[in-house]
mmCIF file of N, CA and C in Angstrom:
data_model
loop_
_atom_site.group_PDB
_atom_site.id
_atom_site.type_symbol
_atom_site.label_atom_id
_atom_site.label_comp_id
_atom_site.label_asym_id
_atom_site.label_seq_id
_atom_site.Cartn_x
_atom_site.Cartn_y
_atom_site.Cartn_z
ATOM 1 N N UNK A 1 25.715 -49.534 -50.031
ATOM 2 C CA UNK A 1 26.430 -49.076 -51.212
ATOM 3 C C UNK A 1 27.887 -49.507 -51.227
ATOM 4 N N UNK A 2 28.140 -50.091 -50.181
ATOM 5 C CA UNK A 2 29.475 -50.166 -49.826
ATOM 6 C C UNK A 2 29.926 -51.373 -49.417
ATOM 7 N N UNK A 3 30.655 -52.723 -50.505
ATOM 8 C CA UNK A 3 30.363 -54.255 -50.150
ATOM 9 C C UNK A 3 31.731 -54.332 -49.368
ATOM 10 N N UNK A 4 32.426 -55.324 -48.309
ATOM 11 C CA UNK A 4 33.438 -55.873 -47.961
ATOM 12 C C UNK A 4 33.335 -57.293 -48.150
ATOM 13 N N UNK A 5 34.347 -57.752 -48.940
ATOM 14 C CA UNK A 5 34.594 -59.316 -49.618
ATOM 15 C C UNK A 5 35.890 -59.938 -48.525
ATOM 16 N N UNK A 6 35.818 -60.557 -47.566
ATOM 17 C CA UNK A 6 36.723 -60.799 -46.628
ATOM 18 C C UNK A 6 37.663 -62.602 -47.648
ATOM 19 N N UNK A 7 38.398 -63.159 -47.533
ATOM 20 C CA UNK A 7 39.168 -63.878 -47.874
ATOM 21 C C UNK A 7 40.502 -64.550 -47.147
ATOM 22 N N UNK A 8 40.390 -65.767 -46.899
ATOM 23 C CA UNK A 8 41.894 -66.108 -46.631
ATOM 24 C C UNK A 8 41.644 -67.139 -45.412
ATOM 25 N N UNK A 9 40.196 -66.785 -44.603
ATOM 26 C CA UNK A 9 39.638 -68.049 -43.209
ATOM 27 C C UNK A 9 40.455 -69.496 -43.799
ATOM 28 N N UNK A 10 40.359 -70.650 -42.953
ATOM 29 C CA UNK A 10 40.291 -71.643 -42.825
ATOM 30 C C UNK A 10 41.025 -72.351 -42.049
ATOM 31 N N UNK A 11 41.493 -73.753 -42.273
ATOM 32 C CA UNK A 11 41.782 -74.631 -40.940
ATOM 33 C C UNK A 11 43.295 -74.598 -40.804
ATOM 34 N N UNK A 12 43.955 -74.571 -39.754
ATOM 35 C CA UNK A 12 45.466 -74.272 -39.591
ATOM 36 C C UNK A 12 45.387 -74.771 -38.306
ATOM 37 N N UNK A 13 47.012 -75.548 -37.928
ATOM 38 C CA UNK A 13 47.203 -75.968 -36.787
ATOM 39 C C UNK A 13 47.976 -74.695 -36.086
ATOM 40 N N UNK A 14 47.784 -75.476 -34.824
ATOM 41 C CA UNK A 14 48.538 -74.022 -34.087
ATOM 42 C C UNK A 14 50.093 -73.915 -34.444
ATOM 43 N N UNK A 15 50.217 -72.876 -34.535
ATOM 44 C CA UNK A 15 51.927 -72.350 -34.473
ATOM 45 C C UNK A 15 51.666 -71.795 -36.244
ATOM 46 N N UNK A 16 50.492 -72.257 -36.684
ATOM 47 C CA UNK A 16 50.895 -71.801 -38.101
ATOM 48 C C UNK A 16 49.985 -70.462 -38.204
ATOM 49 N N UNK A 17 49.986 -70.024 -39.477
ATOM 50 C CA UNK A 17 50.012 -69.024 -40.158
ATOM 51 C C UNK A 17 49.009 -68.853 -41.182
ATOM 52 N N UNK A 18 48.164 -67.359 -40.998
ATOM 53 C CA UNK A 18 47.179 -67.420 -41.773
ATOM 54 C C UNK A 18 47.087 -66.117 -42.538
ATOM 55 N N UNK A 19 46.790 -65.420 -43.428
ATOM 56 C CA UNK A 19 46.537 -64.385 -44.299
ATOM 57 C C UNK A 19 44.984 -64.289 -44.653
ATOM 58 N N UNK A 20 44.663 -62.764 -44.260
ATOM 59 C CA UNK A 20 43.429 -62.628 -44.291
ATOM 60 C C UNK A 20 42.957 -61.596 -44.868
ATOM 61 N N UNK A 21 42.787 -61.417 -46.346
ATOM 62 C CA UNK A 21 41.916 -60.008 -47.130
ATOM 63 C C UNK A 21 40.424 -59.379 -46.654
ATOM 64 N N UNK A 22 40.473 -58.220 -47.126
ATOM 65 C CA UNK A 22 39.322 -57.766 -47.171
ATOM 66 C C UNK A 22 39.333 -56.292 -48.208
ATOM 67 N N UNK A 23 38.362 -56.920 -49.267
ATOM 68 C CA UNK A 23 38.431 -55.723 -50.507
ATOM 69 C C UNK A 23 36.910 -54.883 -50.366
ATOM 70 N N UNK A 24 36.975 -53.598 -50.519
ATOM 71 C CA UNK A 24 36.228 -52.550 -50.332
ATOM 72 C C UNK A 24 36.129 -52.159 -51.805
ATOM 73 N N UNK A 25 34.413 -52.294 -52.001
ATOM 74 C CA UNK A 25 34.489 -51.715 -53.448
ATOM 75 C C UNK A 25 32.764 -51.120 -52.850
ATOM 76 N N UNK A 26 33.002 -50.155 -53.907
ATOM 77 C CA UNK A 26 31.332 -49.530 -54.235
ATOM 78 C C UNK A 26 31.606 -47.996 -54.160
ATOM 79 N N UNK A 27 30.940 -47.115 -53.493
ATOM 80 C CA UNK A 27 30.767 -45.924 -53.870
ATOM 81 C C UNK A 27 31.546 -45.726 -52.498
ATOM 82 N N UNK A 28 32.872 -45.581 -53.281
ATOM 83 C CA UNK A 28 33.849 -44.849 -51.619
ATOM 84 C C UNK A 28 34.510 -43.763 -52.269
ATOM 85 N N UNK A 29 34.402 -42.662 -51.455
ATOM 86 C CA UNK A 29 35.370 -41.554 -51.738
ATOM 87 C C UNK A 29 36.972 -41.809 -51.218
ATOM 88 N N UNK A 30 36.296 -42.376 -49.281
ATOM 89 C CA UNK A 30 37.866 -42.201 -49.204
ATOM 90 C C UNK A 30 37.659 -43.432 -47.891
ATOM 91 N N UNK A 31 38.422 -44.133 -47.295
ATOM 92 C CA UNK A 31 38.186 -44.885 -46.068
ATOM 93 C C UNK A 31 39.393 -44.582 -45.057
ATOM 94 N N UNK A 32 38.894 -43.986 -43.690
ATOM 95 C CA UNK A 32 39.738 -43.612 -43.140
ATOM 96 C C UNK A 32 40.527 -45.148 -42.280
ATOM 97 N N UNK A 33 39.196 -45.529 -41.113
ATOM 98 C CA UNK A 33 40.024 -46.785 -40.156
ATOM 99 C C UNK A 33 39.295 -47.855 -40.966
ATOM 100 N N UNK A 34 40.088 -48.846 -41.124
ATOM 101 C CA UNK A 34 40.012 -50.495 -41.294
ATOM 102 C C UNK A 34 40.141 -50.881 -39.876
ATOM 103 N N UNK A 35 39.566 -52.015 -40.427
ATOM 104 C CA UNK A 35 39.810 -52.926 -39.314
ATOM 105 C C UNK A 35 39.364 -54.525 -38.976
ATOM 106 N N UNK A 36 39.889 -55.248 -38.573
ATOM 107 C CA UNK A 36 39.814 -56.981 -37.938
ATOM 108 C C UNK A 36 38.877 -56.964 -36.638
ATOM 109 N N UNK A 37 37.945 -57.666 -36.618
ATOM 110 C CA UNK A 37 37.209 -57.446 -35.559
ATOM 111 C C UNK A 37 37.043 -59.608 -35.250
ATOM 112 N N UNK A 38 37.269 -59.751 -34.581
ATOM 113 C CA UNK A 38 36.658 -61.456 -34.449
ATOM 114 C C UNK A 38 35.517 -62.170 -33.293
ATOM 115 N N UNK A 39 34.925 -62.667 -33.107
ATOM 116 C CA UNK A 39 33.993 -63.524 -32.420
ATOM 117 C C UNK A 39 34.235 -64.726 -32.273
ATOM 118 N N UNK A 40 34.912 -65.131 -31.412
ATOM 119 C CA UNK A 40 35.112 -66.640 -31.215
ATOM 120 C C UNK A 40 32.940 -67.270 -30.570
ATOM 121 N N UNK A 41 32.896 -68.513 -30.986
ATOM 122 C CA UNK A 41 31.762 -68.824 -30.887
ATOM 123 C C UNK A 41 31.014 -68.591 -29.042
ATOM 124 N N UNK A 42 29.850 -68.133 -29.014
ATOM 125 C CA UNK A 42 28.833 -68.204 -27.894
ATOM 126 C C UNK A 42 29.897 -67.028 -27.353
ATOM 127 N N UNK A 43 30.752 -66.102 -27.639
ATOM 128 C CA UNK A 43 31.444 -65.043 -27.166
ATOM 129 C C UNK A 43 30.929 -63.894 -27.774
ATOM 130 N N UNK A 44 31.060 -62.694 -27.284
ATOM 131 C CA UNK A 44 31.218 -61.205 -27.945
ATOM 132 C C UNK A 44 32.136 -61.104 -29.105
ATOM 133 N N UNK A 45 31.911 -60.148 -29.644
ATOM 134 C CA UNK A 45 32.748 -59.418 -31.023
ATOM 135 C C UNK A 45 33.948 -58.683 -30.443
ATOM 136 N N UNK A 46 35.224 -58.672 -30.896
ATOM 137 C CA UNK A 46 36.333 -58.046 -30.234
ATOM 138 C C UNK A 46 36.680 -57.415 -31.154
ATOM 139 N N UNK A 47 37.620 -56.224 -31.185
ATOM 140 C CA UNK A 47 38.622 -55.894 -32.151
ATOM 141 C C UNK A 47 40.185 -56.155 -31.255
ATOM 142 N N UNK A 48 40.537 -56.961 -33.052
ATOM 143 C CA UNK A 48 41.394 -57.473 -33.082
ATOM 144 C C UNK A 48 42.831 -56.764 -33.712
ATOM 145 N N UNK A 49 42.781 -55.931 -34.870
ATOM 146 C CA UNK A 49 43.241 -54.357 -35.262
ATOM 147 C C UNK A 49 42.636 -53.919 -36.116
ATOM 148 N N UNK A 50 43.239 -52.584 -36.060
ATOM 149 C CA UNK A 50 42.848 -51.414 -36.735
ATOM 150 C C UNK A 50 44.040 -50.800 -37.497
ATOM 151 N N UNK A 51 43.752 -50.017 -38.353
ATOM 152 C CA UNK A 51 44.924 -49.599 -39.326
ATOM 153 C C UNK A 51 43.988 -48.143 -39.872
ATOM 154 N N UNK A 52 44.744 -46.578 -39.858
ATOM 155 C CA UNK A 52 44.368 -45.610 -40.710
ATOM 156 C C UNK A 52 44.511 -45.599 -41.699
ATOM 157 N N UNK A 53 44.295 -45.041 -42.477
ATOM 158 C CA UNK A 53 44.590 -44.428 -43.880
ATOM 159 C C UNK A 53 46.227 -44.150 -43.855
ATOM 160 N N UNK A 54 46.520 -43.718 -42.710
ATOM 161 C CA UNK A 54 47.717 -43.217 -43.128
ATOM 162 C C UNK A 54 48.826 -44.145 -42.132
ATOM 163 N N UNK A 55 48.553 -45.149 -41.875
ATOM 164 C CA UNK A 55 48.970 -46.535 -41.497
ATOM 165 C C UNK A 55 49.285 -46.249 -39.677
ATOM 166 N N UNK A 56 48.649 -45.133 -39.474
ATOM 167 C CA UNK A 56 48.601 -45.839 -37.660
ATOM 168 C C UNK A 56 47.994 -47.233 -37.125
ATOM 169 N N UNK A 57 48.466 -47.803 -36.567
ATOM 170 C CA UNK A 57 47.977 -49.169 -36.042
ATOM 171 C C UNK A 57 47.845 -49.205 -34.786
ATOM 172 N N UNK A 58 46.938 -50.388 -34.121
ATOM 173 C CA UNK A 58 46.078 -50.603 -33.075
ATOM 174 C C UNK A 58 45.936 -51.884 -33.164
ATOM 175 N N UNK A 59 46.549 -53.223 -31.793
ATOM 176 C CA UNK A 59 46.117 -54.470 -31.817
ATOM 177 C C UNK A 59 45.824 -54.245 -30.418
ATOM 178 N N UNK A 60 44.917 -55.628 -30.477
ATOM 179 C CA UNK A 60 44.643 -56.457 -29.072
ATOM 180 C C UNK A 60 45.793 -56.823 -28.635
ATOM 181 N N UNK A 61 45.875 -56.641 -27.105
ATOM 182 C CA UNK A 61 47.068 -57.192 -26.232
ATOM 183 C C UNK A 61 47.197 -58.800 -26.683
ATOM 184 N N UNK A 62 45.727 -59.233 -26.483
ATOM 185 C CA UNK A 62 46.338 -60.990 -27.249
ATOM 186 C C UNK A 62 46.832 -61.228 -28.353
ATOM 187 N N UNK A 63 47.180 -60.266 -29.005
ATOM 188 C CA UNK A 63 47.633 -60.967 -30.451
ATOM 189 C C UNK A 63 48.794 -59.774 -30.934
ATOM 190 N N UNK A 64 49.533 -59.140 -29.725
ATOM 191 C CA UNK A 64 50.542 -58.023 -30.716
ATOM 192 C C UNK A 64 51.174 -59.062 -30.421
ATOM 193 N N UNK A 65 52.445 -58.817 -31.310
ATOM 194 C CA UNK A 65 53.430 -59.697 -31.641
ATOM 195 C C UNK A 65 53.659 -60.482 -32.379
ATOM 196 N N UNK A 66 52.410 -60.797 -33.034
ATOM 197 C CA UNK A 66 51.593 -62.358 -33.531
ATOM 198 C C UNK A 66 51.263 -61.992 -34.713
ATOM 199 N N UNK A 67 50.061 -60.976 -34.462
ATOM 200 C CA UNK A 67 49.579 -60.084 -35.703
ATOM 201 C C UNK A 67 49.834 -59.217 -36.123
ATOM 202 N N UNK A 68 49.876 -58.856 -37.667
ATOM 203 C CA UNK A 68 50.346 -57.709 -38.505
ATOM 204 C C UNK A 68 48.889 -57.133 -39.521
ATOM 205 N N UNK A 69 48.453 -56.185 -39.240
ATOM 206 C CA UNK A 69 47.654 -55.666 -39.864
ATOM 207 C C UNK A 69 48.116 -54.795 -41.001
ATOM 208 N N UNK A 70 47.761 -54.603 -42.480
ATOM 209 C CA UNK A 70 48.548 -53.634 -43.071
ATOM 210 C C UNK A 70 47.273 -53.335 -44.130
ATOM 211 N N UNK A 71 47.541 -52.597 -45.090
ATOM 212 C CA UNK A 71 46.232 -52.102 -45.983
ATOM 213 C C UNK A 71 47.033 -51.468 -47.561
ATOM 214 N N UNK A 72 46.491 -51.578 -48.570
ATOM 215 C CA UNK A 72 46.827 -51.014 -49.682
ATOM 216 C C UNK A 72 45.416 -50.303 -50.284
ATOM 217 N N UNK A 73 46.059 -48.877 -50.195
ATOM 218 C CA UNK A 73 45.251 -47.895 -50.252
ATOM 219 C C UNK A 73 44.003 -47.667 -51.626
ATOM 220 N N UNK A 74 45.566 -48.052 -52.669
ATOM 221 C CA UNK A 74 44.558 -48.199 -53.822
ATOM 222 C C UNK A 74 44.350 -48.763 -54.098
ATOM 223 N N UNK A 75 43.776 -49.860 -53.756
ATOM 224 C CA UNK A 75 43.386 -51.242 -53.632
ATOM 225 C C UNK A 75 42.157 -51.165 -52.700
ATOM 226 N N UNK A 76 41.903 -50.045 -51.863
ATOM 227 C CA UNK A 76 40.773 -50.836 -50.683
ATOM 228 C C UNK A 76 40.783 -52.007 -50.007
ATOM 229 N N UNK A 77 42.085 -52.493 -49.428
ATOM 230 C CA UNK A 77 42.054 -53.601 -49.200
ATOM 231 C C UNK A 77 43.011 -53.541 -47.630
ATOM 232 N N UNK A 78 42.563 -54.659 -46.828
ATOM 233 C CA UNK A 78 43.082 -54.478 -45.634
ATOM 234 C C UNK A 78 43.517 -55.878 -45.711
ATOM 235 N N UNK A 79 44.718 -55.742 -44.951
ATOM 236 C CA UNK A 79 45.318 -57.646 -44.428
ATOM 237 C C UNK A 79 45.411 -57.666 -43.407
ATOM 238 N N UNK A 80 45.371 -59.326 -42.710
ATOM 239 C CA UNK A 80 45.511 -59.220 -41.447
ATOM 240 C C UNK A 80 46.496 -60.515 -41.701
ATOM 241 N N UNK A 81 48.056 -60.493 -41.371
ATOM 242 C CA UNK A 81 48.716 -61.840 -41.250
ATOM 243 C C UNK A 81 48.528 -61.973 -40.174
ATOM 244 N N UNK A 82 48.600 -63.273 -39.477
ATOM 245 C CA UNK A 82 48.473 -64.332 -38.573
ATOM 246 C C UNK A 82 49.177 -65.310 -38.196
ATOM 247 N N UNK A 83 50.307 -65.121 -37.162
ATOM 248 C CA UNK A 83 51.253 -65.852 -37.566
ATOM 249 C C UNK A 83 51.319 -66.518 -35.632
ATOM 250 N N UNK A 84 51.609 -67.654 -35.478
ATOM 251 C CA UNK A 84 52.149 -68.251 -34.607
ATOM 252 C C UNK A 84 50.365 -68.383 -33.857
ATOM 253 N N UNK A 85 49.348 -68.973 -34.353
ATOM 254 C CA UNK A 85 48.231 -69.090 -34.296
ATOM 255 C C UNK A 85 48.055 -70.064 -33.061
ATOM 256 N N UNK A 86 47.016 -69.847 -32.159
ATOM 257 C CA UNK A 86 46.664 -70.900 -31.094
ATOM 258 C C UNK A 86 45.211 -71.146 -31.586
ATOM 259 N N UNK A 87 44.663 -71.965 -30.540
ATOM 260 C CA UNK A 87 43.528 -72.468 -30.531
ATOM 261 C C UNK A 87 42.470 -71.082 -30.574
ATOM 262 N N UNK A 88 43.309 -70.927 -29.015
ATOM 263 C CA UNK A 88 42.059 -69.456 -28.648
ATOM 264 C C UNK A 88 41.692 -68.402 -29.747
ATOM 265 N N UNK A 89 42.574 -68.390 -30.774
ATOM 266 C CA UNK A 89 42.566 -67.595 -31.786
ATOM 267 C C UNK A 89 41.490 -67.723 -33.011
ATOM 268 N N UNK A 90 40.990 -69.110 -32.890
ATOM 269 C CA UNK A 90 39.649 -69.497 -33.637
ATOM 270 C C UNK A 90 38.431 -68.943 -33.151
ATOM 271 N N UNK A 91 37.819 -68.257 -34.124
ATOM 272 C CA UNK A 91 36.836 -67.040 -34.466
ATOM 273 C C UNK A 91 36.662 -67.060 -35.985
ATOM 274 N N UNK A 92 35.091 -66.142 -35.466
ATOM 275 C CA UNK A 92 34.983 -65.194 -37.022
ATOM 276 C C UNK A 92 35.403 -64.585 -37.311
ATOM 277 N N UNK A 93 35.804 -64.151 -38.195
ATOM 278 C CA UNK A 93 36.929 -62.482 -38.029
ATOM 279 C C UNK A 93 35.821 -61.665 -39.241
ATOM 280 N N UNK A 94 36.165 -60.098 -39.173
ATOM 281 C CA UNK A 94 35.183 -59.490 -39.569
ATOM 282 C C UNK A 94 35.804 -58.510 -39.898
ATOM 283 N N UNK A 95 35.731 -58.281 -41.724
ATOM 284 C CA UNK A 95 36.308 -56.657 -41.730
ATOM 285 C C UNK A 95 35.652 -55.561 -41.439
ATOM 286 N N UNK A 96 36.118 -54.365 -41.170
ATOM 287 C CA UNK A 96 35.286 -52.955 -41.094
ATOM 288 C C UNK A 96 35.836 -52.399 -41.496
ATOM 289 N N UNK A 97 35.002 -51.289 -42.006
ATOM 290 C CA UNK A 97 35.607 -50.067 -43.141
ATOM 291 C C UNK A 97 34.911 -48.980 -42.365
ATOM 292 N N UNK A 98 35.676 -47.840 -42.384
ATOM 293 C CA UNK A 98 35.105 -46.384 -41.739
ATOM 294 C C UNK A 98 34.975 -45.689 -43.155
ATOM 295 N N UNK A 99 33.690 -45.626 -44.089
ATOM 296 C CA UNK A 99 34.023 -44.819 -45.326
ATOM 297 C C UNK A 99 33.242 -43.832 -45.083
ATOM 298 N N UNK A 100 33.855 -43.007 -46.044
ATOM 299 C CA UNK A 100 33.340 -41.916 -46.490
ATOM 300 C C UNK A 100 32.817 -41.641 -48.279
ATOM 301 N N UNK A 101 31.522 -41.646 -48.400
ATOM 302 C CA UNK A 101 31.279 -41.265 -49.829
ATOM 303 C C UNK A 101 31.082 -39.806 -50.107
ATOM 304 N N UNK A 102 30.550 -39.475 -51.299
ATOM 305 C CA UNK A 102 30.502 -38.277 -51.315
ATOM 306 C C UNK A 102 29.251 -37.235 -50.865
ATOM 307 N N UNK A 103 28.299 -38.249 -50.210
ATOM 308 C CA UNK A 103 27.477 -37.740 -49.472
ATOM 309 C C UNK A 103 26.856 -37.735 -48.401
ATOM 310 N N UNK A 104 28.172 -38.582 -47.471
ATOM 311 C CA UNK A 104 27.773 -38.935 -45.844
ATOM 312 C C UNK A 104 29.448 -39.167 -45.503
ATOM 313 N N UNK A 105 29.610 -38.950 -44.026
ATOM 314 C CA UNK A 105 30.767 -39.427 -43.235
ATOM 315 C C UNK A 105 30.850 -40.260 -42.466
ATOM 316 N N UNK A 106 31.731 -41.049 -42.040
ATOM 317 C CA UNK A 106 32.179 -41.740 -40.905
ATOM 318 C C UNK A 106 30.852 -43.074 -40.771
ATOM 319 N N UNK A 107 30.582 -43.583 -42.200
ATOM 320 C CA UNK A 107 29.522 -44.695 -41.878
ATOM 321 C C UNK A 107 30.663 -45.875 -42.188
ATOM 322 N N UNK A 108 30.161 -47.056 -40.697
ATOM 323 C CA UNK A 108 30.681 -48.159 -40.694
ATOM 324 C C UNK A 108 29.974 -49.156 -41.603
ATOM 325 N N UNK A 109 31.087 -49.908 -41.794
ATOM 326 C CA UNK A 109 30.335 -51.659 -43.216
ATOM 327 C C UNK A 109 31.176 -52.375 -42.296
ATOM 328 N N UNK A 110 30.792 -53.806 -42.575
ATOM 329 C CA UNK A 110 31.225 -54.915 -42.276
ATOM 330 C C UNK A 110 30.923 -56.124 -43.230
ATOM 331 N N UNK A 111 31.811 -56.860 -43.017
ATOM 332 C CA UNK A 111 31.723 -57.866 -43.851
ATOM 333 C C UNK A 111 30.672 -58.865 -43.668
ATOM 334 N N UNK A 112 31.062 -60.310 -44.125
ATOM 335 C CA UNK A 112 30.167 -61.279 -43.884
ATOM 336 C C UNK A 112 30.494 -62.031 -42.818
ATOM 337 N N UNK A 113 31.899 -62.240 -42.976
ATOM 338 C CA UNK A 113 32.982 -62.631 -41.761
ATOM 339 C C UNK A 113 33.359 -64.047 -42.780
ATOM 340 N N UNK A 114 34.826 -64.243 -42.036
ATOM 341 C CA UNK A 114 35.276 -65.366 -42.375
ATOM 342 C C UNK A 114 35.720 -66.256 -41.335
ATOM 343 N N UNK A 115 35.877 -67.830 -41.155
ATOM 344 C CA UNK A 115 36.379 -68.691 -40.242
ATOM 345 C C UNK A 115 37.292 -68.976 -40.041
ATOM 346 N N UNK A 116 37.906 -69.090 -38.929
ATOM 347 C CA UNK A 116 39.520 -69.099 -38.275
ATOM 348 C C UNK A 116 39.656 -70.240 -37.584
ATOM 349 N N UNK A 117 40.114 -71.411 -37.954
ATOM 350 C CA UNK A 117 39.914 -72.732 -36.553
ATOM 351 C C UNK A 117 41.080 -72.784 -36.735
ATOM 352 N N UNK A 118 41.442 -73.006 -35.468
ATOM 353 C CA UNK A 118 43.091 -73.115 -35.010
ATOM 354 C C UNK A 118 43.112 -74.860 -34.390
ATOM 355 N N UNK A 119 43.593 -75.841 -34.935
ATOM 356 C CA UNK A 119 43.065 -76.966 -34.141
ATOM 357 C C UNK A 119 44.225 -77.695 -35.002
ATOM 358 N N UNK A 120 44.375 -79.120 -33.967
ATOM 359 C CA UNK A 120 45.625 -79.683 -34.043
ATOM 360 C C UNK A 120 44.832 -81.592 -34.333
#
């Protein structure tokens, strides 16, 4: 009931900079944690950050400093900037939504994922 439309993947050399959406539409009452999750290939799924509702944040040690996670509420929408990008940083990246509708709690969605190649 609940789609995530992720936006913004593609090819960037290292040191540069990437912007990454993800819009939440369908039957949401309210969404508490967002979040960036990525898979670099033949690897596991990581989280990469997280953001509340009420803008607490959470990154991976590899990427504070680097990355800025932020969200607009009435919007349903989460960002992830990306800035000073390496190789290692090429992955899928994957939004998640913690929603809540008006007749269940705390169910996770995910996106489709989008592509991140960091390459020179």
């Amino acid at each position: 009931q609940v789609q995530l439309v992720e936006s913004g993947g593609g090819l960037v050399q290292p040191g540069g900079s990437l912007r990454l959406s993800c819009a939440a539409s369908g039957s949401i009452f309210s969404i508490n944690t967002m979040g960036w999750y990525r898979q670099p290939a033949g690897k596991q799924r990581e989280l990469v950050a997280d953001i509340t509702s009420g803008g607490r944040t959470n990154y991976a040690d590899s990427v504070k400093g680097r990355f800025a996670i932020s969200r607009d509420n009435a919007k349903n929408t989460v960002y992830l900037q990306m800035n000073s990008l390496k190789p290692e940083d090429t992955a899928v990246y994957y939004c998640n939504a913690d929603v809540s509708d008006w007749a269940s709690d705390g169910m996770d969605y995910w996106g489709a994922g989008t592509l991140v190649t960091v390459s020179s």
